[in-house]
Short mmCIF file of C-alpha atoms and ligand atoms in Angstrom, two decimals:
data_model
loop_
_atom_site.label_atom_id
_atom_site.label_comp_id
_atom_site.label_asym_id
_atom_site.label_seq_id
_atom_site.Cartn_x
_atom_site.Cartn_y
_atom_site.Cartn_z
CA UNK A 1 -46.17 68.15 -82.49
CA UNK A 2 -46.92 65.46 -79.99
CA UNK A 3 -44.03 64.57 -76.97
CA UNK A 4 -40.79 63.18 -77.89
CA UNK A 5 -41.18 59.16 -79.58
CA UNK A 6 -40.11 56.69 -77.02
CA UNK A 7 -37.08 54.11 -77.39
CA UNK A 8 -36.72 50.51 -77.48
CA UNK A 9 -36.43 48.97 -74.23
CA UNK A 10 -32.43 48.17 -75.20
CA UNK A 11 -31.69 52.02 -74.91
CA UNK A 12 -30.82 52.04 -71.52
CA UNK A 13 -27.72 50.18 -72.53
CA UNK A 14 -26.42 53.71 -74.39
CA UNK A 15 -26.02 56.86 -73.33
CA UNK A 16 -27.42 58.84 -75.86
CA UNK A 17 -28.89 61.87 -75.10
CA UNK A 18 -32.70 60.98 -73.95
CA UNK A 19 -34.05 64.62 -75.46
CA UNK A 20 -32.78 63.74 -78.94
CA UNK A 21 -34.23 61.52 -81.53
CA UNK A 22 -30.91 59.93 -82.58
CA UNK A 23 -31.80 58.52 -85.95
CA UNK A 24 -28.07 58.62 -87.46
CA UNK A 25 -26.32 55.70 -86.35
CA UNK A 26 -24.97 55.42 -89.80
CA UNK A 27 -22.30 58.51 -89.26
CA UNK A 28 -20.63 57.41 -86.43
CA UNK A 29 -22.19 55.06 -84.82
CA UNK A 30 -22.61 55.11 -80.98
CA UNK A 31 -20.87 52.84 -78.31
CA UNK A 32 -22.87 51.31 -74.95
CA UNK A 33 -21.99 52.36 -71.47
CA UNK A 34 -20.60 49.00 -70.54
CA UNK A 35 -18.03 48.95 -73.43
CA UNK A 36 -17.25 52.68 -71.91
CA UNK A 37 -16.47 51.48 -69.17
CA UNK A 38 -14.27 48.77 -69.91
CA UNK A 39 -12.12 51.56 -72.64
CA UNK A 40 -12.22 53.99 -69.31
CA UNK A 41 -10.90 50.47 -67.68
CA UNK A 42 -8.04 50.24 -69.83
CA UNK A 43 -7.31 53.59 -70.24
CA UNK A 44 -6.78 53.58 -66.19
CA UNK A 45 -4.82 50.69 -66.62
CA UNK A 46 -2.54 52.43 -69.60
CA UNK A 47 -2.33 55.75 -67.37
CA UNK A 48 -0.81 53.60 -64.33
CA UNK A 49 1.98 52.51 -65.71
CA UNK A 50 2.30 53.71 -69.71
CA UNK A 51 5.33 51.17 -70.35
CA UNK A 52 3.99 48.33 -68.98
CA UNK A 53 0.74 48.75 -70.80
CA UNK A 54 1.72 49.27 -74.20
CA UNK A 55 5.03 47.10 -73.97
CA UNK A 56 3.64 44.57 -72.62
CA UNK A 57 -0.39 44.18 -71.44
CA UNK A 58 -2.08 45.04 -74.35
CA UNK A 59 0.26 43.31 -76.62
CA UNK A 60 -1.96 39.75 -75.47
CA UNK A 61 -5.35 41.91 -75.74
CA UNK A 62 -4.39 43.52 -79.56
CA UNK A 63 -3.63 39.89 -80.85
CA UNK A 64 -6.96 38.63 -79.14
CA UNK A 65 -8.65 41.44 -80.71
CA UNK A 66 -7.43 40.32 -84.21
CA UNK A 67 -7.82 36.70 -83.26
CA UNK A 68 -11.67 37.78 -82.37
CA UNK A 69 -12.35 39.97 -85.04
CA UNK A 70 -10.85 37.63 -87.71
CA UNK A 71 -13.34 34.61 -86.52
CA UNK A 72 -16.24 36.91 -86.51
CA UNK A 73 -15.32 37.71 -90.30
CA UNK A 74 -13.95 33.77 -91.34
CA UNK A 75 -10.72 35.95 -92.13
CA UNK A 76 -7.38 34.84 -92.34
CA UNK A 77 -5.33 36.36 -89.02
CA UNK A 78 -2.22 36.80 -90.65
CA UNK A 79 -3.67 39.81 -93.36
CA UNK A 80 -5.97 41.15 -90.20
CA UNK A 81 -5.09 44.68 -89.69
CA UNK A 82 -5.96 47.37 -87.36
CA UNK A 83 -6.61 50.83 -89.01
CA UNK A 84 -8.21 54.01 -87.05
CA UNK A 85 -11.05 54.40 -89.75
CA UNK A 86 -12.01 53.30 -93.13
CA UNK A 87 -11.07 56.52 -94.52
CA UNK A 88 -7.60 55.69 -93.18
CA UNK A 89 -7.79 51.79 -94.64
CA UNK A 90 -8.86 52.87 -98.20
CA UNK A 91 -5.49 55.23 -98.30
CA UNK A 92 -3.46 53.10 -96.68
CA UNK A 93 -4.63 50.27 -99.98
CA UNK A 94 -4.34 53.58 -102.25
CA UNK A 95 -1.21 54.98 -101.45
CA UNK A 96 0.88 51.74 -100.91
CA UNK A 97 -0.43 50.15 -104.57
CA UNK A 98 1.64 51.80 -107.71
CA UNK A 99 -0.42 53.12 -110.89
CA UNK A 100 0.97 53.97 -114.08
CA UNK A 101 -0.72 56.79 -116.89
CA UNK A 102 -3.61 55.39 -117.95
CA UNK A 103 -4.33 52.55 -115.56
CA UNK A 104 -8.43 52.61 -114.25
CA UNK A 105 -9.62 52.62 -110.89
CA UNK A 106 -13.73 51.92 -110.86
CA UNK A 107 -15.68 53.77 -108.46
CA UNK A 108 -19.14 54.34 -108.69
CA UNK A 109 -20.93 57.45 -108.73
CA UNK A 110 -23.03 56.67 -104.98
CA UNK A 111 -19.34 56.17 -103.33
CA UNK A 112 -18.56 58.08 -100.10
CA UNK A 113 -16.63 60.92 -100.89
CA UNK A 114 -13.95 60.60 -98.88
CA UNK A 115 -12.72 57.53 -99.82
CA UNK A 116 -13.69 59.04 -103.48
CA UNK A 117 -11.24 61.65 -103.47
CA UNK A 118 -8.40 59.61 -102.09
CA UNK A 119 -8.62 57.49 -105.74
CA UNK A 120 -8.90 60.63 -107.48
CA UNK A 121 -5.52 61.93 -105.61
CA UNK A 122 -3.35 58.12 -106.81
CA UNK A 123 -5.08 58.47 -110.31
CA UNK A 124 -4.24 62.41 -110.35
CA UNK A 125 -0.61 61.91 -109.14
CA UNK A 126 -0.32 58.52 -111.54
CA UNK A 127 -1.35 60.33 -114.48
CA UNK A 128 -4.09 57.46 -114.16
CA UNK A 129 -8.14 57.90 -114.59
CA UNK A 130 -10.74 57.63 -112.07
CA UNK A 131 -13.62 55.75 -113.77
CA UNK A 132 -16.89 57.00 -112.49
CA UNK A 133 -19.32 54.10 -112.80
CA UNK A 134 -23.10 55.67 -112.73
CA UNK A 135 -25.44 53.41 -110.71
CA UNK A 136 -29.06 54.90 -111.36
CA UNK A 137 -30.96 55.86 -108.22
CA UNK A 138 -33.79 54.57 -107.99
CA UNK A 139 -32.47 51.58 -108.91
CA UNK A 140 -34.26 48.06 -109.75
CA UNK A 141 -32.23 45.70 -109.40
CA UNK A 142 -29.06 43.90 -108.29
CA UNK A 143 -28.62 43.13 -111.82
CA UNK A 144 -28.62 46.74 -112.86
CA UNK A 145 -25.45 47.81 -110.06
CA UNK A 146 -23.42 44.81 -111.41
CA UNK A 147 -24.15 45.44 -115.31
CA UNK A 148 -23.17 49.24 -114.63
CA UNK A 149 -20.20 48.38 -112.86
CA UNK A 150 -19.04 45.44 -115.12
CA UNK A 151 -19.71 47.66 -118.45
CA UNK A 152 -16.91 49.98 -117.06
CA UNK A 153 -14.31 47.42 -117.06
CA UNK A 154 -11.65 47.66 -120.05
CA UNK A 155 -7.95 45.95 -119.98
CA UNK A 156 -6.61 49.16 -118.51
CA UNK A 157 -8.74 48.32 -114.89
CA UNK A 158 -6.81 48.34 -112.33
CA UNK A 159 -8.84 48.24 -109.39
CA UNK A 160 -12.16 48.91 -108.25
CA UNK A 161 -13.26 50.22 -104.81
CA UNK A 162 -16.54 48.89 -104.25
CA UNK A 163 -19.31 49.21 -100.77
CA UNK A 164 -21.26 46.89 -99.25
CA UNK A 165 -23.65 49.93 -98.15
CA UNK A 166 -23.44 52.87 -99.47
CA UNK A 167 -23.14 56.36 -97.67
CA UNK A 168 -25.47 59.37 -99.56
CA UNK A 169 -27.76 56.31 -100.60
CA UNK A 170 -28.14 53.61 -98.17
CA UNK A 171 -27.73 50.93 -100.92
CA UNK A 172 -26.89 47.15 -100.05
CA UNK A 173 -24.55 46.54 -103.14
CA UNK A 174 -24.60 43.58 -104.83
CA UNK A 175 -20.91 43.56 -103.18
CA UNK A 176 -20.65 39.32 -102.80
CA UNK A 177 -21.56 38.90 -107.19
CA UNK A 178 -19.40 42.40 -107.55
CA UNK A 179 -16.39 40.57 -106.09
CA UNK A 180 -16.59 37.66 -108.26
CA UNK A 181 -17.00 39.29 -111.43
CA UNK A 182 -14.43 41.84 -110.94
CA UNK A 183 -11.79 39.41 -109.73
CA UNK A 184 -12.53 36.73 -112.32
CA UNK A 185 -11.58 39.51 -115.16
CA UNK A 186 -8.40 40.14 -113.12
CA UNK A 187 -9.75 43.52 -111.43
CA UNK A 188 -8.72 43.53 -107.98
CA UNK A 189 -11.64 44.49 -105.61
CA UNK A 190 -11.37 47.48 -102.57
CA UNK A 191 -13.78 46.70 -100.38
CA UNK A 192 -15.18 49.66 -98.63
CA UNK A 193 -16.96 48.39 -95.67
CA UNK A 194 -17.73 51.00 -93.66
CA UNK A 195 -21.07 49.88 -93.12
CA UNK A 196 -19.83 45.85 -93.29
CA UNK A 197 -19.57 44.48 -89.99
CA UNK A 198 -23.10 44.05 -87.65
CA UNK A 199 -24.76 45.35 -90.77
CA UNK A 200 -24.90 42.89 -93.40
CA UNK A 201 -23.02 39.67 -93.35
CA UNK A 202 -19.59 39.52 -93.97
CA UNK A 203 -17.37 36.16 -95.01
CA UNK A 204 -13.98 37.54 -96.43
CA UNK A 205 -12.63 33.62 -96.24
CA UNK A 206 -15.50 33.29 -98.96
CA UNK A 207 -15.33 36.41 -100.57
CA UNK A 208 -11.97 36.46 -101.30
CA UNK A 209 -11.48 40.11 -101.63
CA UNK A 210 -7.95 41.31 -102.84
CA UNK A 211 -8.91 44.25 -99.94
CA UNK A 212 -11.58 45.09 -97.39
CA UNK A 213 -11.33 48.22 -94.80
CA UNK A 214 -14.18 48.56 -92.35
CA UNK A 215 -15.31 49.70 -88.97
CA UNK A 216 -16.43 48.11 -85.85
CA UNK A 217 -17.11 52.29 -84.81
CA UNK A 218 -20.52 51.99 -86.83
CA UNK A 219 -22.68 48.48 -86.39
CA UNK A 220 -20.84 46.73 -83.74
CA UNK A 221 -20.82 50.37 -81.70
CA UNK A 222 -17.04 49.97 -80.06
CA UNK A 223 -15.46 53.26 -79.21
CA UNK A 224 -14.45 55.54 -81.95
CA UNK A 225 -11.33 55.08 -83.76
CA UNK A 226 -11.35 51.29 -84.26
CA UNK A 227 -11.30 49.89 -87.44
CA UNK A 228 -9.53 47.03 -90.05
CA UNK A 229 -8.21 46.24 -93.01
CA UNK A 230 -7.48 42.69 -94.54
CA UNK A 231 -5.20 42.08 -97.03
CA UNK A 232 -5.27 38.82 -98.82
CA UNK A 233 -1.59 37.06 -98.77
CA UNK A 234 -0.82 37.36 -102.34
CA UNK A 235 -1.19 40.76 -101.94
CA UNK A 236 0.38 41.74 -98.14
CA UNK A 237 4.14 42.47 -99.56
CA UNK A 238 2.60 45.08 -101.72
CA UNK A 239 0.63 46.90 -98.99
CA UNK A 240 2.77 49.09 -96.16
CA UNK A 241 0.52 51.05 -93.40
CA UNK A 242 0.44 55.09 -93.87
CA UNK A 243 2.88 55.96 -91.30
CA UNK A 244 6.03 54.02 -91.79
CA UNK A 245 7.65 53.18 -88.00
CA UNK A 246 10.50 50.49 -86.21
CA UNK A 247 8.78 47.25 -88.09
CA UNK A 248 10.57 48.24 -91.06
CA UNK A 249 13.94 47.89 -89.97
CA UNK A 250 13.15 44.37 -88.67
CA UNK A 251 14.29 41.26 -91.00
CA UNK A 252 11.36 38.72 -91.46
CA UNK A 253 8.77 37.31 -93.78
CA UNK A 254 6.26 38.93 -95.55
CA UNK A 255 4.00 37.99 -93.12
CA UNK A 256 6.25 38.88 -89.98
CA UNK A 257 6.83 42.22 -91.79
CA UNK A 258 2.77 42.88 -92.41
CA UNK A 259 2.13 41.98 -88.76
CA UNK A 260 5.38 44.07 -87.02
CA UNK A 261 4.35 47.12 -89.45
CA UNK A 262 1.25 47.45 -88.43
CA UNK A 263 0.59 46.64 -85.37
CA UNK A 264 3.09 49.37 -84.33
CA UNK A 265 2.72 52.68 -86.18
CA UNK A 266 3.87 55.52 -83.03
CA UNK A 267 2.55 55.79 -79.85
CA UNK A 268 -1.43 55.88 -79.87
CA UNK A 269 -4.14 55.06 -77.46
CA UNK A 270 -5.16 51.50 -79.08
CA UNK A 271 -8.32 51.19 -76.36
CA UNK A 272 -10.86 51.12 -79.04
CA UNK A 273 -9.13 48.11 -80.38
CA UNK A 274 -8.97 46.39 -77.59
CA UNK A 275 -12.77 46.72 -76.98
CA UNK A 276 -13.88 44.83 -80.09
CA UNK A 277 -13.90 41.47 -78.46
CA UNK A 278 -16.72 43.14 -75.57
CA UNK A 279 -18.55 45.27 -78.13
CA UNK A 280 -19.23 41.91 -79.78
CA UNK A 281 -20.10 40.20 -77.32
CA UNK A 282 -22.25 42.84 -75.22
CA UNK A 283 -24.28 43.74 -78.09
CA UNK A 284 -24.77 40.63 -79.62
CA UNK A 285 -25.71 39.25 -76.73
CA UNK A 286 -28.42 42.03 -76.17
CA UNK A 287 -30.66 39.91 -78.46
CA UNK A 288 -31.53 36.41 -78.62
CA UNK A 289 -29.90 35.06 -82.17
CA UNK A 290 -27.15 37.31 -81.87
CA UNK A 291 -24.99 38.98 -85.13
CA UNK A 292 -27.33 37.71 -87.36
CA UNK A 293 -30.73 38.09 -85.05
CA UNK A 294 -29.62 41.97 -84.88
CA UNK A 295 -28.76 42.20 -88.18
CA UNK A 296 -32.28 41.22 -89.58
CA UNK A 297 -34.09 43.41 -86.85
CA UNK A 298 -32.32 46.05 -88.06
CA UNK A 299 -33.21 45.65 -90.98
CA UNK A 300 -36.44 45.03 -91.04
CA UNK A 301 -37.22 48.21 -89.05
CA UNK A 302 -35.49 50.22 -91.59
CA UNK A 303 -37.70 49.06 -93.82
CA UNK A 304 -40.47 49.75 -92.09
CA UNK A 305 -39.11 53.22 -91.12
CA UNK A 306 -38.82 53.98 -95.12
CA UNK A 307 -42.07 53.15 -95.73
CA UNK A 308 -43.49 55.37 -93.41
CA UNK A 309 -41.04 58.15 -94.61
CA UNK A 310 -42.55 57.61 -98.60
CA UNK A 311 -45.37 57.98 -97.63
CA UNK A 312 -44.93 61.25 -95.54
CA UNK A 313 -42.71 62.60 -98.40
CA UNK A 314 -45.10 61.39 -101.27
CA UNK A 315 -41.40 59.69 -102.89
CA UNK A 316 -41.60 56.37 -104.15
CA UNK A 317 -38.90 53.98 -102.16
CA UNK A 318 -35.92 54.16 -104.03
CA UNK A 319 -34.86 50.39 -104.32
CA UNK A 320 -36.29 47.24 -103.66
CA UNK A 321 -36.37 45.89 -100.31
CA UNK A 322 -33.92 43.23 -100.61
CA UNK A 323 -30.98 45.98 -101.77
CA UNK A 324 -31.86 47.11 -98.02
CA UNK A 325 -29.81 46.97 -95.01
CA UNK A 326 -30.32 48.95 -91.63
CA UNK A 327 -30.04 52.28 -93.57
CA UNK A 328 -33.35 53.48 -95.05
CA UNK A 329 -33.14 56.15 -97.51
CA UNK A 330 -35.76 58.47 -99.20
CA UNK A 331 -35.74 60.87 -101.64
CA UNK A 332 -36.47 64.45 -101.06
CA UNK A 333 -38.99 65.71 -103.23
CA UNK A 334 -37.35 67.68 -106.48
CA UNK A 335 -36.66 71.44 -106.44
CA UNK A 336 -34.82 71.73 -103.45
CA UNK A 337 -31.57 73.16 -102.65
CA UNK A 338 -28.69 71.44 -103.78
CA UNK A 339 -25.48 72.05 -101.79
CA UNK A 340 -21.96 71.22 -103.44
CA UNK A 341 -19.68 70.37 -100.81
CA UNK A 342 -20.13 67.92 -98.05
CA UNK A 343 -19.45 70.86 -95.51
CA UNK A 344 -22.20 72.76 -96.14
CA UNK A 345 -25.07 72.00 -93.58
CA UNK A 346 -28.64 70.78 -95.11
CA UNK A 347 -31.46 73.35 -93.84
CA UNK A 348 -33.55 70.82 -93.22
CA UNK A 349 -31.32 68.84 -91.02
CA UNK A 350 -30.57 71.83 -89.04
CA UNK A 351 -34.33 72.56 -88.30
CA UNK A 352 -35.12 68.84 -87.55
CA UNK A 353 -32.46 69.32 -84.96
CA UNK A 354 -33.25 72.83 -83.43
CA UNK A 355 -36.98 72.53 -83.59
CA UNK A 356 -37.53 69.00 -83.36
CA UNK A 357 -34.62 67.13 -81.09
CA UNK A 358 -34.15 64.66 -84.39
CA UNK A 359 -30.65 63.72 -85.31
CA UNK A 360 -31.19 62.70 -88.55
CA UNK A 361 -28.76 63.05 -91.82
CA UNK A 362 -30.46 64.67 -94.99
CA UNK A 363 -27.59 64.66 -98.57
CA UNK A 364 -26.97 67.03 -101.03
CA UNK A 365 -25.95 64.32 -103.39
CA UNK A 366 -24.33 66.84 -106.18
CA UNK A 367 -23.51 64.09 -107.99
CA UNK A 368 -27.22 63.33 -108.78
CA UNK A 369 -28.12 66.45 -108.18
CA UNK A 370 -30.61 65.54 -105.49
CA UNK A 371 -31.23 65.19 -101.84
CA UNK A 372 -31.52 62.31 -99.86
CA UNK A 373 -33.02 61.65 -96.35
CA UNK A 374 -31.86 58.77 -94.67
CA UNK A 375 -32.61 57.36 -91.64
CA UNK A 376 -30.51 54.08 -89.63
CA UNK A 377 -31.89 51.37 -87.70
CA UNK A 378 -30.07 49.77 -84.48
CA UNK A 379 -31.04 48.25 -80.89
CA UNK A 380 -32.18 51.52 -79.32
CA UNK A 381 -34.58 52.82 -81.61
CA UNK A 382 -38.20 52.61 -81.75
CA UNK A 383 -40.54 52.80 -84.17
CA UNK A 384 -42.44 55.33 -82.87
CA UNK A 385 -38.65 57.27 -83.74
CA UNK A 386 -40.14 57.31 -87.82
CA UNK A 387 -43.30 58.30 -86.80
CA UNK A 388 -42.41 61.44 -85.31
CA UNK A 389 -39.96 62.26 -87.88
CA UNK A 390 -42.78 61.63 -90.71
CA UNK A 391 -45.05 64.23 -88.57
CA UNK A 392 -42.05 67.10 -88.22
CA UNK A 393 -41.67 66.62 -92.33
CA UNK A 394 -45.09 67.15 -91.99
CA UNK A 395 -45.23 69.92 -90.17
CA UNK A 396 -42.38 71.86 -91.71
CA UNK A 397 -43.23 71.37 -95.16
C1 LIG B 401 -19.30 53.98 -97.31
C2 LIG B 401 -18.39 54.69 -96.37
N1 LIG B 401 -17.08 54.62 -96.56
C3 LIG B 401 -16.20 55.21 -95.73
C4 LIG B 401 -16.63 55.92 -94.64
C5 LIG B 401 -15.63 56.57 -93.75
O1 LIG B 401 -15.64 56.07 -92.47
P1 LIG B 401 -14.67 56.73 -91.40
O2 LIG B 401 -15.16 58.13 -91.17
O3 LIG B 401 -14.78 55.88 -90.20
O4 LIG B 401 -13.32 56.74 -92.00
C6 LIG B 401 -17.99 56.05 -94.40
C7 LIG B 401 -18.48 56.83 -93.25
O5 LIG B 401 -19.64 57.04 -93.04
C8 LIG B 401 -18.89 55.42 -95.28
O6 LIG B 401 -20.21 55.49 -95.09
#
């Protein structure tokens, strides 16, 4: 194997590990020195005087953070919500909404499994069903996810929690047409944007969604631990945050109760909040164009990263390029092991790590029964990145 790929001239501006190929942005994404430095900033600035910090300080730099956030999504302010993770939105949605025996909640089969389980535990508990939609992989068509999806629908659906990229499979849903349908036959709509904002284009003012949970942790690379949720306002008095606290002895409006609830849930360290305004604008300055410059760069080297990743694996690409976002997945060619529980490592990932330096996710999808390689796009990587990962398949086949 040749020397370790180089990285696009924007790497500097992370600190990732120069020895490793890091070609899973997708899991946790990974934040820039300069927003670092400004959390370190504020955590200096917290540690100084605790009180005056939280009581007071970044009271004016949470509600600029929502204020920011909420223009970068056209969302309404008043239902903007910070959450740790979109693990922690989808429960929060879950656990607050009441389900009676035999009510439906629609998930389909590529959904992460998290977020999964946490409909299977309100359905369980409900005495209510978890509808399992199956979205074929490959898939064709944007037509194909939304007939699956809408042939699941009977008068007993409740809700369904749908992604705008999936996890195991790196799909671009047809999430925008999926939100329409379902809401125009009265189905309420979950979105589960983990992989929403910096990676495709998100307009919740014209989307409408009854709820959408997402993190600015992944594609817009601010510190761990900061992520939303948006509630539309015929739906905020039904929807209480996980940890009830002191907003809930305070009289006021629905809205004044939505806002005091959750912007105060115990004593946390709310710096990766507080960064979102400076993630935004660091990396989407880092290109000419911006959001939307980034987005389609991104994108497009995904695709090309696939392409060279079929070919190496001798799969055929598994959806059509426009059901593409910065995640590129491949399949693994049949016959190989199959693990059932997301905790068990993937051999193959292991020994792309130890003997090659890549970082790069490979899925025992038990639910199709396959594996799935999948690679992420973002500012720092390089070409050259798939290249070298197509020669170690290679190599270790
Ligand atoms: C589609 C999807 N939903 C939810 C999550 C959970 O995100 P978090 O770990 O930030 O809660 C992920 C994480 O990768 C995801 O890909």
């Amino acid at each position: 194997m040749s020397a370790l790929p180089r990285k696009s001239d924007l790497a500097p501006h992370w600190a990732l590990d120069p020895d490793t190929v890091f070609l899973n942005h997708g899991s946790f994404g990974a934040t820039p020195t300069a927003v670092l430095e400004l959390q370190g900033d504020l955590r200096a600035q917290m540690e100084a005087d605790p009180v005056r910090f939280l009581d007071d300080v970044s009271k004016e730099l949470w509600a600029n953070s929502l204020e920011v956030l909420s223009r970068f999504l056209n969302a309404d302010p008043a239902g903007m919500a910070f959450v740790t993770n979109t693990t922690g939105g989808v429960n929060t949605v879950l656990r607050s909404l009441e389900f009676s025996g035999g009510d439906e909640i629609l998930v389909p089969d590529h959904s992460y499994q998290a977020c999964w389980n946490a409909v299977d535990f309100v359905t369980g508990r409900a005495g209510a069903k978890t509808v399992v939609v199956p979205i074929p992989f490959p898939v064709e068509s944007d037509d194909e996810v939304v007939e699956a999806v809408l042939s699941h629908v009977t008068e007993r659906t409740r809700l369904a929690m749908i992604d705008t990229v999936t996890s195991p499979t790196g799909l671009r849903m047809p999430f925008e047409r999926l939100v329409e349908e379902l809401q125009s036959r009265g189905v309420d709509v979950l979105l589960d944007a983990a992989h929403g904002p910096g990676i495709v284009p998100l307009d919740l003012g014209r989307l409408q969604p009854a709820y959408c949970t997402g993190n600015l942790h992944k594609w817009i690379c601010t510190p761990k631990g900061s992520a939303f949720l948006h509630v539309r306002s015929d739906r905020m008095e039904r929807i209480r945050p996980l940890t009830i606290s002191h907003g809930a002895s305070v009289p006021g409006s629905v809205e004044e109760s939505f806002r005091l609830e959750f912007d105060w849930q115990g004593t946390s360290d709310p710096s990766p909040w507080l960064c979102i305004p400076k993630s935004l604008e660091y990396v989407g300055g880092l290109v000419d164009g911006g959001w939307p410059a980034i987005m389609e760069q991104n994108r497009s080297l995904a695709l090309a990263a696939r392409e060279i990743l079929s070919e190496a694996l001798g799969t055929p690409p598994p959806c059509p390029d426009s059901m593409l976002a910065a995640l590129g997945t491949v399949l693994m060619p049949e016959g190989g092991p199959v693990a059932t529980s997301v905790f068990d490592g993937d051999l193959l990932h292991t020994s792309l790590l130890d003997d090659y330096g890549i970082q790069v996710p490979v899925f025992n999808w038990s639910h199709h029964g396959r594996r799935y390689l999948r690679v992420s796009a973002h500012l720092y990587n390089h070409i050259d990145e798939y290249h070298y990962l197509a020669d170690a398949l290679r190599d270790s086949a």
